[in-house]
XYZ file of C-alpha atoms in Angstrom:
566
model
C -15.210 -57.864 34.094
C -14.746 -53.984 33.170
C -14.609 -53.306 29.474
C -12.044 -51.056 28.465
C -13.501 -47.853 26.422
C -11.459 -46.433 23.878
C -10.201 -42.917 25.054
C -10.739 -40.940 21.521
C -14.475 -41.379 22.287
C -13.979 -39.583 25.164
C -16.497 -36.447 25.955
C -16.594 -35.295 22.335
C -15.759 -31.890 21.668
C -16.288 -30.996 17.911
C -15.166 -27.452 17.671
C -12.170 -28.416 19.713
C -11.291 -30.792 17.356
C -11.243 -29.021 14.480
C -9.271 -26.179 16.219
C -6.069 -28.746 17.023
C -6.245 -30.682 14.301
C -6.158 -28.018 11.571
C -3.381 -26.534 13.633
C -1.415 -29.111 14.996
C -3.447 -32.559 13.021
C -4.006 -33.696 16.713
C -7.962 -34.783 15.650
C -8.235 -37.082 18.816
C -8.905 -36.798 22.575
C -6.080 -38.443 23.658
C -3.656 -36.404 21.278
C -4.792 -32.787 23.044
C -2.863 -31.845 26.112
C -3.350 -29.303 28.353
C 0.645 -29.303 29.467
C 3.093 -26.037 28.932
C 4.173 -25.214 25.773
C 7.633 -26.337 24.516
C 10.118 -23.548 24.205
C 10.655 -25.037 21.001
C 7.047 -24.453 19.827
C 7.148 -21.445 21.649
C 10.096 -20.186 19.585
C 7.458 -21.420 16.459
C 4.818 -18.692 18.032
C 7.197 -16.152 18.387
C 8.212 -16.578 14.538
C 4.358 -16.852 13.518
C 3.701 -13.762 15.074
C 6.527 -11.819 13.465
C 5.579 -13.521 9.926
C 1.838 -11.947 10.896
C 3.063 -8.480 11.236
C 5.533 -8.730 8.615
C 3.427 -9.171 6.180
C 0.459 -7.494 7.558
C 2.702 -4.155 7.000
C 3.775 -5.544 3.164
C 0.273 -6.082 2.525
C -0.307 -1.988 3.478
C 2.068 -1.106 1.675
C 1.125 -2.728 -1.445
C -2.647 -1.842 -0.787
C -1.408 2.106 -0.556
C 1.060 1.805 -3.013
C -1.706 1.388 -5.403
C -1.493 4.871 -6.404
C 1.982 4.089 -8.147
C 1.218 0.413 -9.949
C 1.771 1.679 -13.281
C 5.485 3.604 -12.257
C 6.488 0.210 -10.947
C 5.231 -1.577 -13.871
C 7.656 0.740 -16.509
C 10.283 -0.294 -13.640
C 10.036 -4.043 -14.272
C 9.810 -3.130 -18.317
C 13.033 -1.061 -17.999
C 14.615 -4.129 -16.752
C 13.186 -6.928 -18.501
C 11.492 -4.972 -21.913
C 8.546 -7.024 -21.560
C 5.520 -5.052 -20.344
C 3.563 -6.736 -18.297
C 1.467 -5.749 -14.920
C 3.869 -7.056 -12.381
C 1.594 -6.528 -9.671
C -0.987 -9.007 -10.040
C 1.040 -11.649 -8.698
C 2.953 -9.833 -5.959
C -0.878 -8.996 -4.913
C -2.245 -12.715 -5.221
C 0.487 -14.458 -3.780
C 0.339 -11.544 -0.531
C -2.803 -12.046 -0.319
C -3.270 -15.549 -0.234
C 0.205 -15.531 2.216
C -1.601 -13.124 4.553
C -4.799 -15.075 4.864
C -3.034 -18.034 5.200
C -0.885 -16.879 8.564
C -4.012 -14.499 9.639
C -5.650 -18.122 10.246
C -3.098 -19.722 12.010
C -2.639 -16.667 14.239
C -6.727 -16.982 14.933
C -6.292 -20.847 15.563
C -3.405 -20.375 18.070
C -5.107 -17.331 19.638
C -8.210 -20.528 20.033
C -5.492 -22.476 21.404
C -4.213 -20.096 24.072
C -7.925 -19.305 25.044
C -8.711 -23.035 25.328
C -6.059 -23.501 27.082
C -4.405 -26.246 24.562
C -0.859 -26.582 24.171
C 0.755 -24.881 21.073
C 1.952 -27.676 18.992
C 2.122 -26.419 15.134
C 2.358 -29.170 12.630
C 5.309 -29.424 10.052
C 3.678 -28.574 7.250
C 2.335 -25.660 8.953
C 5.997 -24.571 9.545
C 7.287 -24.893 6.306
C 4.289 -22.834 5.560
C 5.499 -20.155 7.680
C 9.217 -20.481 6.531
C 7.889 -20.226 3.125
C 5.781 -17.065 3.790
C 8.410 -15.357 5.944
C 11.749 -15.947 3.541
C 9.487 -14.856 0.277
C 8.516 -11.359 2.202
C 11.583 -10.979 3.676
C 12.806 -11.146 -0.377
C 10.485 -9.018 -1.320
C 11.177 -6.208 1.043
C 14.436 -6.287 0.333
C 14.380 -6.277 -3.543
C 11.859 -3.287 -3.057
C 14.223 -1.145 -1.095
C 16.870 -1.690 -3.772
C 14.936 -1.305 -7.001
C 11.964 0.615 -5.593
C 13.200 2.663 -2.126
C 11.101 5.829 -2.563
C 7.936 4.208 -2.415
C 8.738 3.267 0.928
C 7.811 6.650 1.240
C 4.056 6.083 1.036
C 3.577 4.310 4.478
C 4.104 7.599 6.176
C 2.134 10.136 3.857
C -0.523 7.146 4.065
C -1.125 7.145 7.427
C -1.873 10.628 7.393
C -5.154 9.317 6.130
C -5.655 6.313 7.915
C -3.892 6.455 10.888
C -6.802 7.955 13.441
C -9.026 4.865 11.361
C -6.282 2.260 12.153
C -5.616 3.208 15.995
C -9.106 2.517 16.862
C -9.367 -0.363 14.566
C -5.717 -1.525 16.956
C -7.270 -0.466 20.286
C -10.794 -2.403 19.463
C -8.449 -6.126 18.075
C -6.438 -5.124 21.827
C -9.080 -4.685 23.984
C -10.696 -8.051 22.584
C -7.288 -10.131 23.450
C -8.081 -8.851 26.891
C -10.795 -11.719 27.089
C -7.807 -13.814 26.345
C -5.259 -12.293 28.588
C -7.467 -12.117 30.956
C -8.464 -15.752 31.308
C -4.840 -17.012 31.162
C -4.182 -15.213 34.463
C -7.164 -16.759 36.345
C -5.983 -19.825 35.377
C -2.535 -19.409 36.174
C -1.284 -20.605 39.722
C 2.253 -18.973 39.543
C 2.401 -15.335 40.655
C 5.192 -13.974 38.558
C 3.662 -14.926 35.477
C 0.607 -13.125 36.176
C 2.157 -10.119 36.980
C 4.715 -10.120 33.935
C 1.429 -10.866 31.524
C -0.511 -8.083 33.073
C 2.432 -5.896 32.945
C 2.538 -6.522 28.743
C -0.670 -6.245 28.220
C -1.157 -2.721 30.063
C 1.654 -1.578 28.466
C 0.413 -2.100 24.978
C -3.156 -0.598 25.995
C -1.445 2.468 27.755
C 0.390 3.024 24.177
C -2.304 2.834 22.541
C -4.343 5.198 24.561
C -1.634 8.074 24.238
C -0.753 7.172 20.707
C -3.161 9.847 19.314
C -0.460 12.304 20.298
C 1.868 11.286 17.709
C -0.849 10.841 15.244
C -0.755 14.080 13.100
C -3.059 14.662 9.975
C -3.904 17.747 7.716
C -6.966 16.618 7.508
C -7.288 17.196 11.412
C -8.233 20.998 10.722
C -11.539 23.587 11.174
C -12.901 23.031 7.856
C -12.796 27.013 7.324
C -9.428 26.806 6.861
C -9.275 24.101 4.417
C -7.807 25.961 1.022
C -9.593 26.138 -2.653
C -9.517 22.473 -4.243
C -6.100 21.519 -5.678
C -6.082 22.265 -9.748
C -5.577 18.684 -11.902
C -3.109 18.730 -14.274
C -3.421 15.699 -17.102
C -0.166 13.807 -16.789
C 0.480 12.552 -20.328
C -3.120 13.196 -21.174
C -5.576 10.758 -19.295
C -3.122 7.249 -19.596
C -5.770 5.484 -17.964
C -8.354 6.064 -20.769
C -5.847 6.517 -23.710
C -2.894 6.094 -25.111
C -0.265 8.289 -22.951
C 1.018 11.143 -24.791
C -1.455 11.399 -27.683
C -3.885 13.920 -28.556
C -6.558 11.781 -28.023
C -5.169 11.180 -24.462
C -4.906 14.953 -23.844
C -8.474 15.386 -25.644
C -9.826 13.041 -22.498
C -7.999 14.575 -20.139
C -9.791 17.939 -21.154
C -12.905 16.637 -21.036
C -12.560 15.892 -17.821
C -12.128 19.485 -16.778
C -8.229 19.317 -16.132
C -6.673 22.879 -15.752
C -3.265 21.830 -17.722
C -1.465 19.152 -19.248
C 1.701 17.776 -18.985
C 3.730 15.514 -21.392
C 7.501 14.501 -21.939
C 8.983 15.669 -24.909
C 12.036 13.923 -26.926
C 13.694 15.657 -30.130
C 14.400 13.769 -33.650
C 17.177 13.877 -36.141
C 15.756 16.779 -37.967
C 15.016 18.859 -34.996
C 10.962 18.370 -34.331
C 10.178 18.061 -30.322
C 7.528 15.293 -30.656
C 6.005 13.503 -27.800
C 7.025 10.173 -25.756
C 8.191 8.700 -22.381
C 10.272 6.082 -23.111
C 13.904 6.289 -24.658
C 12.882 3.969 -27.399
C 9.636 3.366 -29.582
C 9.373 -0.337 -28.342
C 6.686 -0.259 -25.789
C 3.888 2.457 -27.363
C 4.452 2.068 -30.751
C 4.499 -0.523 -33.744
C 8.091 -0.027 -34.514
C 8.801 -3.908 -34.341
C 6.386 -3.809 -37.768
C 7.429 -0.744 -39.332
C 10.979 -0.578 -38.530
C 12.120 -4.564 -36.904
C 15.862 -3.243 -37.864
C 15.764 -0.062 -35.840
C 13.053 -1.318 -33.018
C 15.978 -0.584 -30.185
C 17.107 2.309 -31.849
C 16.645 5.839 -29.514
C 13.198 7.460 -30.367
C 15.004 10.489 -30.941
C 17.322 9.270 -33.827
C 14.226 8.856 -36.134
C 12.989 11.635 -38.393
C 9.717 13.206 -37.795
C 8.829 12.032 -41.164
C 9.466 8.199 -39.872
C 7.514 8.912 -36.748
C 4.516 9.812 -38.061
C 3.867 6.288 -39.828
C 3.946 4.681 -36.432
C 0.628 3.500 -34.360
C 0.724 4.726 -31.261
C -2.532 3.390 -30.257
C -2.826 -0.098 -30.887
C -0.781 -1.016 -27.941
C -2.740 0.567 -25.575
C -5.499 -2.104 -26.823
C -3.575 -4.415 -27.061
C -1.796 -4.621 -23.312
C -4.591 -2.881 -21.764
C -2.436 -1.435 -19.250
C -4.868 0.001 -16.823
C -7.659 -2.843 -17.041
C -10.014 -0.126 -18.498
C -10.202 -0.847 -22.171
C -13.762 -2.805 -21.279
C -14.995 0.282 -20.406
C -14.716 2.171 -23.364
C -17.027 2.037 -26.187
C -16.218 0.687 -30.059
C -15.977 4.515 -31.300
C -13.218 5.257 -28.536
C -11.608 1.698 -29.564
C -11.494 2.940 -33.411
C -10.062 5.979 -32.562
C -7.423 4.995 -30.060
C -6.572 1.887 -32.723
C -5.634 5.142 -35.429
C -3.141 7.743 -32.770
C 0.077 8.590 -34.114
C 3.006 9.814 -32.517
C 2.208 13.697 -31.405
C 4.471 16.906 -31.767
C 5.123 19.144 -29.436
C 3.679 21.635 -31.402
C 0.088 19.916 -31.698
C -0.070 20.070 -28.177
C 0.680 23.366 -27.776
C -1.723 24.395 -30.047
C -4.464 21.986 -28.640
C -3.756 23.428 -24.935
C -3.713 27.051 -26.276
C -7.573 26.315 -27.882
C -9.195 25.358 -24.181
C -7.009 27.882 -22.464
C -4.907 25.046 -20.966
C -1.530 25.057 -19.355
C 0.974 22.953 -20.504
C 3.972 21.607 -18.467
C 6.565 19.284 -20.569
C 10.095 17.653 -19.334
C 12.147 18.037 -22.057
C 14.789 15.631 -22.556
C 18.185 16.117 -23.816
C 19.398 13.716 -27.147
C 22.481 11.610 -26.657
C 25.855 13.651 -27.634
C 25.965 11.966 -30.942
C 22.806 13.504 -32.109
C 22.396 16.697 -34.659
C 20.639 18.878 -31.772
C 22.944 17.992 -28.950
C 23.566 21.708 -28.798
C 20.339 22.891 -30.291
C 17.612 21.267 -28.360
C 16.858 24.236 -26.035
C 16.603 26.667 -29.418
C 14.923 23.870 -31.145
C 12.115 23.639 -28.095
C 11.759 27.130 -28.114
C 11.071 27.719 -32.045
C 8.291 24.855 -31.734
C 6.771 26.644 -28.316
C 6.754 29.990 -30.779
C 5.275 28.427 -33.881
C 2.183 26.840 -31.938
C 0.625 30.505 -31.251
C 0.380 29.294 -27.637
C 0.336 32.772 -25.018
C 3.882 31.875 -23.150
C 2.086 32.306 -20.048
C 0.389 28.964 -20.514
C 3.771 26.840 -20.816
C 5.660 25.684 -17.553
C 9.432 25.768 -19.128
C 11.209 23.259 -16.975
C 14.410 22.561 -18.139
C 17.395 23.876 -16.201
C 20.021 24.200 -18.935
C 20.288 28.027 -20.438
C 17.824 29.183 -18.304
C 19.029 32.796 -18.304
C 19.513 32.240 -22.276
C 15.344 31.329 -22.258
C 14.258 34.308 -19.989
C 15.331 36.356 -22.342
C 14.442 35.031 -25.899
C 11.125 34.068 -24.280
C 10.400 36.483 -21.348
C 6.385 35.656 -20.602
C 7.204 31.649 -19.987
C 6.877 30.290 -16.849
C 9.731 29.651 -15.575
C 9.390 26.349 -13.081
C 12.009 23.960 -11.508
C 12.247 20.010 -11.063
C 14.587 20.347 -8.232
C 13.587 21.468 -4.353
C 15.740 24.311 -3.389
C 14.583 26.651 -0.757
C 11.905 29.424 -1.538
C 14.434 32.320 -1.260
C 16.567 30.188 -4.182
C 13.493 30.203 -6.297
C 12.986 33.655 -6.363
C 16.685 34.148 -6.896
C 16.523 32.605 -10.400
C 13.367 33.725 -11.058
C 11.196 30.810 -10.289
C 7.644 31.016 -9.478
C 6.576 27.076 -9.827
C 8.065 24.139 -8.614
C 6.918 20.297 -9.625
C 7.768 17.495 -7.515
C 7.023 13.792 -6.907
C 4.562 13.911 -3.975
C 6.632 12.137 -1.608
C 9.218 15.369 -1.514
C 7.382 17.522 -0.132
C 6.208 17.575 3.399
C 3.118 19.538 4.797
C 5.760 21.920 6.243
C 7.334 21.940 2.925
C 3.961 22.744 0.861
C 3.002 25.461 3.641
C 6.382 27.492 3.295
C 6.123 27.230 -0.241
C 2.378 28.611 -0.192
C 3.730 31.590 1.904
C 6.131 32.139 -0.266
C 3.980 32.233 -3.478
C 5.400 29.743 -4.609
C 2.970 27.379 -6.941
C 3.651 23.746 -5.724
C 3.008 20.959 -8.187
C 2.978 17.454 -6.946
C 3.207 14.063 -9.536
C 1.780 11.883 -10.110
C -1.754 11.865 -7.379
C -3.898 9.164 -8.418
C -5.805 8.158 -5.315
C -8.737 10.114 -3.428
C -6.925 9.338 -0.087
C -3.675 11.158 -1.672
C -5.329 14.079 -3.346
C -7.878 15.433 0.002
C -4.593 14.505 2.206
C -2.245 16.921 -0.135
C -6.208 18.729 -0.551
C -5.931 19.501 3.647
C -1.794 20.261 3.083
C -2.522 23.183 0.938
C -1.053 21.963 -2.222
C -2.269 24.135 -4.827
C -2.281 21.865 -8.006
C -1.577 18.130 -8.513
C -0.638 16.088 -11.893
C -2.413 12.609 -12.189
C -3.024 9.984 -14.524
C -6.315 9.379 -13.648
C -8.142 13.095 -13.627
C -11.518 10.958 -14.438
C -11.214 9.410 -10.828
C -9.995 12.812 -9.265
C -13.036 14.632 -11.001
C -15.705 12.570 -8.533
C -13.642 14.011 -5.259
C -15.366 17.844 -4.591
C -14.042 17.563 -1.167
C -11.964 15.771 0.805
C -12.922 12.163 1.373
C -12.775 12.840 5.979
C -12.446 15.894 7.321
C -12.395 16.727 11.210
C -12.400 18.973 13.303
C -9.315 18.947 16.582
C -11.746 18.709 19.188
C -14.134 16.594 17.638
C -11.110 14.196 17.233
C -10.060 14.437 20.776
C -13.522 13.529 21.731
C -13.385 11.027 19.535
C -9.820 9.653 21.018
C -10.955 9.685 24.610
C -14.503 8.431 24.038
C -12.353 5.646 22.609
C -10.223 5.053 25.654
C -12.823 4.848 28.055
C -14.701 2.595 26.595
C -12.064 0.532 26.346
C -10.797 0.903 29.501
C -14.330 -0.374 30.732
C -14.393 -3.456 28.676
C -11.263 -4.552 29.761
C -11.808 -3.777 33.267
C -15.124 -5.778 33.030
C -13.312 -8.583 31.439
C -10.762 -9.099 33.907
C -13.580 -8.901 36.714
C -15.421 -11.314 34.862
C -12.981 -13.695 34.591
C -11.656 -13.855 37.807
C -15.208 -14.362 39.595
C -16.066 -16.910 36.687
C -12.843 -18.968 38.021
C -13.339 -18.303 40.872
C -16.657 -20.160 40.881
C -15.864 -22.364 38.604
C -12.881 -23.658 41.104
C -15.395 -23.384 44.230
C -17.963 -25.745 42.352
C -15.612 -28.283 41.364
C -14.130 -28.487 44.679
C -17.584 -30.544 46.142
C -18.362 -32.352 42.575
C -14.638 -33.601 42.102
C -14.126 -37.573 42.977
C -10.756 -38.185 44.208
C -9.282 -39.107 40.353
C -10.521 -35.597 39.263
C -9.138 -33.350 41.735
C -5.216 -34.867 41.267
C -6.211 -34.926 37.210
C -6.763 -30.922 37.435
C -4.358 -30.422 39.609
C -1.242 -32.008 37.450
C -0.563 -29.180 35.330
C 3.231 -30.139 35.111
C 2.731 -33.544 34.923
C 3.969 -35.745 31.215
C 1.314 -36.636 28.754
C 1.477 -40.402 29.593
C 0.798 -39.670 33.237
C -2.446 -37.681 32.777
C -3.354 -40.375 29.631
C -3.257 -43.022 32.965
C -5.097 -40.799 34.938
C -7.731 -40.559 32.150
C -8.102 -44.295 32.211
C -8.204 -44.952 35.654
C -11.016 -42.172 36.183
C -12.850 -44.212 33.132
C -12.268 -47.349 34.929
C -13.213 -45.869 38.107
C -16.862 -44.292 36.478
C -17.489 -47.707 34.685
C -17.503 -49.646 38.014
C -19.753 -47.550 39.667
């Protein structure tokens, strides 16, 4: 009498478990199958893989839009008037979403090599529905509340790009191990060719795609230009409160060459210092003044002002994540800033031989110096003492009217026009986010003598990328991180990149060739051997590739049965 053996005990395979049954929960022996994929889970694959490099490019672009957190924080508080750091969940739950599909794509890659049918489980796929609809959300409510930061992928990969191709060509050439041993094993022609044909095409882009890879920092390093002059925007933010004259104070000490601030006007005509249009997020107001907390900051009197903290916040919300760092003597004095005039900071700047750069913003048309703020702005910028050659004047309004009350002022512009329209009106500087200018852009302006000023450069990688471009001074909110960058972070030479590129190419040429080679002889044998080993049962088992489940499940059995009686 033959006793029947259950089939899940079957030549164990532990690893193989593990690899279909996290994917697909097929844990036993007899659940694996080594039939075709389904078009339907096929379909699944395709929509993994887009999910993977969906998110794999929103999980750059949050990673290098880094430099801008705190811009798309005020964004969400302009919206909602809660401040809050909006980024810490988009980051966590991108994170966690790109791990998540980065591990099915390595499990299904397993799968493919193993030669396992793709079968994803249903919870995996409402995974993946989850993951893709939420990114696809995102993207979309970024390029309708946030569009220029799109911006940043481009002026990015100036700086990463060479990095990335070779990290691309090395995760390529590995497939090829993959690739590779799904046409040994395949027994129809035309799909061999047609997977070959893919996969060379990929490689061949990648080997040529170092020709549309352009970097300033690809450049003889005797040409690279003096380092870029740091200008505090609104002080040092990152260490103090924005826009106070302890902010400005830090921003000196870390060796800054100006400062720049933006200036509102009250009722009784004093240009004072603040960013927002009201008082809400950097002040106490809501203590002071709960009746007038969403009243403009410019229709309060100077004399109001100057009873609000303008410190306690920055404490208190720890915008930046740095108060830990400071010490209890920075705490006390960050805990007593007041609002600051325009005037202090002229006079502070004008002390250390600073520049100053301010955006000066016009009051609503029902306020007393609707008409006056240009004169009013002016009288302050006289009564400091500051030289006029140390004050960027930026607005555009009564320009001519400026020139010639206040002839030594330097007269700079918000707005890209062309170099020739510059010197038409007079205008030597010219401040700009950084994503408006292009390294064409910052090179005309240089030969034009025109000083180019880029906001707001908080990263190394953006400051030695706009370093190589030949910007000649950038405003940043963090001039303490800026200060530890003396040169740029990679700098290389043309032909020592092209050496680098081809180097590259042929050694991955090699591998793959080797690969291939490999695993053709490997089958090869492999099919040879088994050919003289095989009993009868074995050689129609391998051979039923297109064969159902159930029919190779009965040929499992009967080669069982046929073992046992031996």
């Amino acid at each position: 009498m033959v006793k029947h053996q259950p089939l899940q005990v079957y030549e164990r395979q532990l690893c193989l478990s593990c690899i279909t049954g996290i994917y697909g929960c097929r844990w036993k022996r007899y659940q694996r199958s080594h039939d075709d994929t389904t078009k339907w889970e096929l379909l699944w694959s395709l929509i993994l893989l887009f999910t993977f490099c969906l998110l794999l490019v929103w999980f750059y672009f949050w990673w290098e839009a880094h430099n801008d957190y705190n811009e798309f924080n005020w964004f969400l508080y302009n919206r909602s008037g809660v401040w809050s750091d909006g980024t810490v969940p988009i980051l966590a739950t991108t994170a966690a979403g790109f791990t998540y599909i980065a591990f099915l794509m390595v499990l299904a890659l397993c799968h493919i090599a193993l030669g396992q049918q793709l079968n994803l489980h249903w919870l995996h796929k409402i995974g993946v529905t989850a993951a893709l609809l939420t990114t696809i959300i995102g993207v979309i409510s970024v390029n309708q509340t946030w569009g220029q930061e799109w911006d940043v992928i481009p002026i990015s990969l100036q700086a990463t790009g060479p990095f990335l191709h070779i990290g691309a060509l090395a995760a390529v050439t590995a497939l090829s191990w993959i690739v590779a041993g799904q046409v040994a094993r395949a027994e129809k022609t035309m799909f061999q060719v047609v997977v070959v044909l893919l996969y060379l095409s990929v490689l061949l882009g990648l080997y040529v795609m170092p020709l549309y890879i352009t970097s300033p920092c690809i450049m003889e390093p005797t040409s690279l230009k003096p380092r870029p002059d740091v200008i505090g925007h609104q002080g040092a933010p990152m260490l103090a409160p924005e826009n106070t004259l302890w902010s400005f104070q830090r921003a000196l000490q870390m060796n800054v060459t100006g400062l720049e601030a933006d200036v509102a006007i009250s009722v009784d005509g004093v240009p004072f210092l603040m960013h927002d249009s009201t008082l809400r997020r950097t002040t106490d107001v809501e203590k002071v003044f709960p009746d007038r907390q969403m009243d403009e900051a410019s229709f309060f009197n100077w004399t109001d002002l100057q009873q609000l903290n303008a410190g306690q916040w920055f404490l208190k919300d720890d915008p930046f994540w740095t108060v830990h760092t400071l010490s209890q003597h920075e705490k006390t004095l960050i805990a007593n800033q007041s609002v600051c005039s325009l005037e202090q900071l002229l006079k502070l700047a004008s002390y250390h031989n600073s520049t100053v750069v301010f955006r000066l913003r016009r009051p609503p048309p029902d306020h007393p110096c609707y008409y006056s703020w240009i004169n009013d702005t002016l009288q302050a910028v006289q009564q400091s003492g500051v030289p006029p050659s140390l004050v960027m004047w930026t607005p555009d309004e009564q320009r001519a009217q400026v020139r010639q009350l206040a002839p030594g002022l330097i007269q700079t512009s918000v707005e890209k026009l062309s170099p020739q329209s510059l010197h038409q009106s007079g205008i030597s500087r010219l401040l700009l986010r950084y994503n408006q200018a292009s390294t064409k852009d910052i090179s005309d302006f240089s030969e034009s003598h025109i000083n180019l000023t880029l906001y707001t450069v908080n990263e190394p990688w953006l400051y030695s990328v706009l370093w190589c471009s030949g910007v000649s001074s950038v405003s940043s909110e963090a001039p303490h991180i800026l200060r530890k960058v003396p040169y740029p972070i990679w700098l290389m030479r043309p032909h020592g990149y092209c050496l680098m590129w081809v180097s590259a190419d042929l050694i991955s040429f090699a591998v793959v060739i080797g690969i291939f080679i490999f695993q053709n002889y490997h089958m090869i044998r492999y099919r040879m051997s088994g050919m003289h080993s095989y009993n009868p049962e074995q050689i129609m088992l391998s051979a039923a590739v297109r064969r159902s489940s159930r029919d190779i499940s009965v040929m499992k059995e009967k080669l069982i049965f046929s073992g046992q009686s031996q």
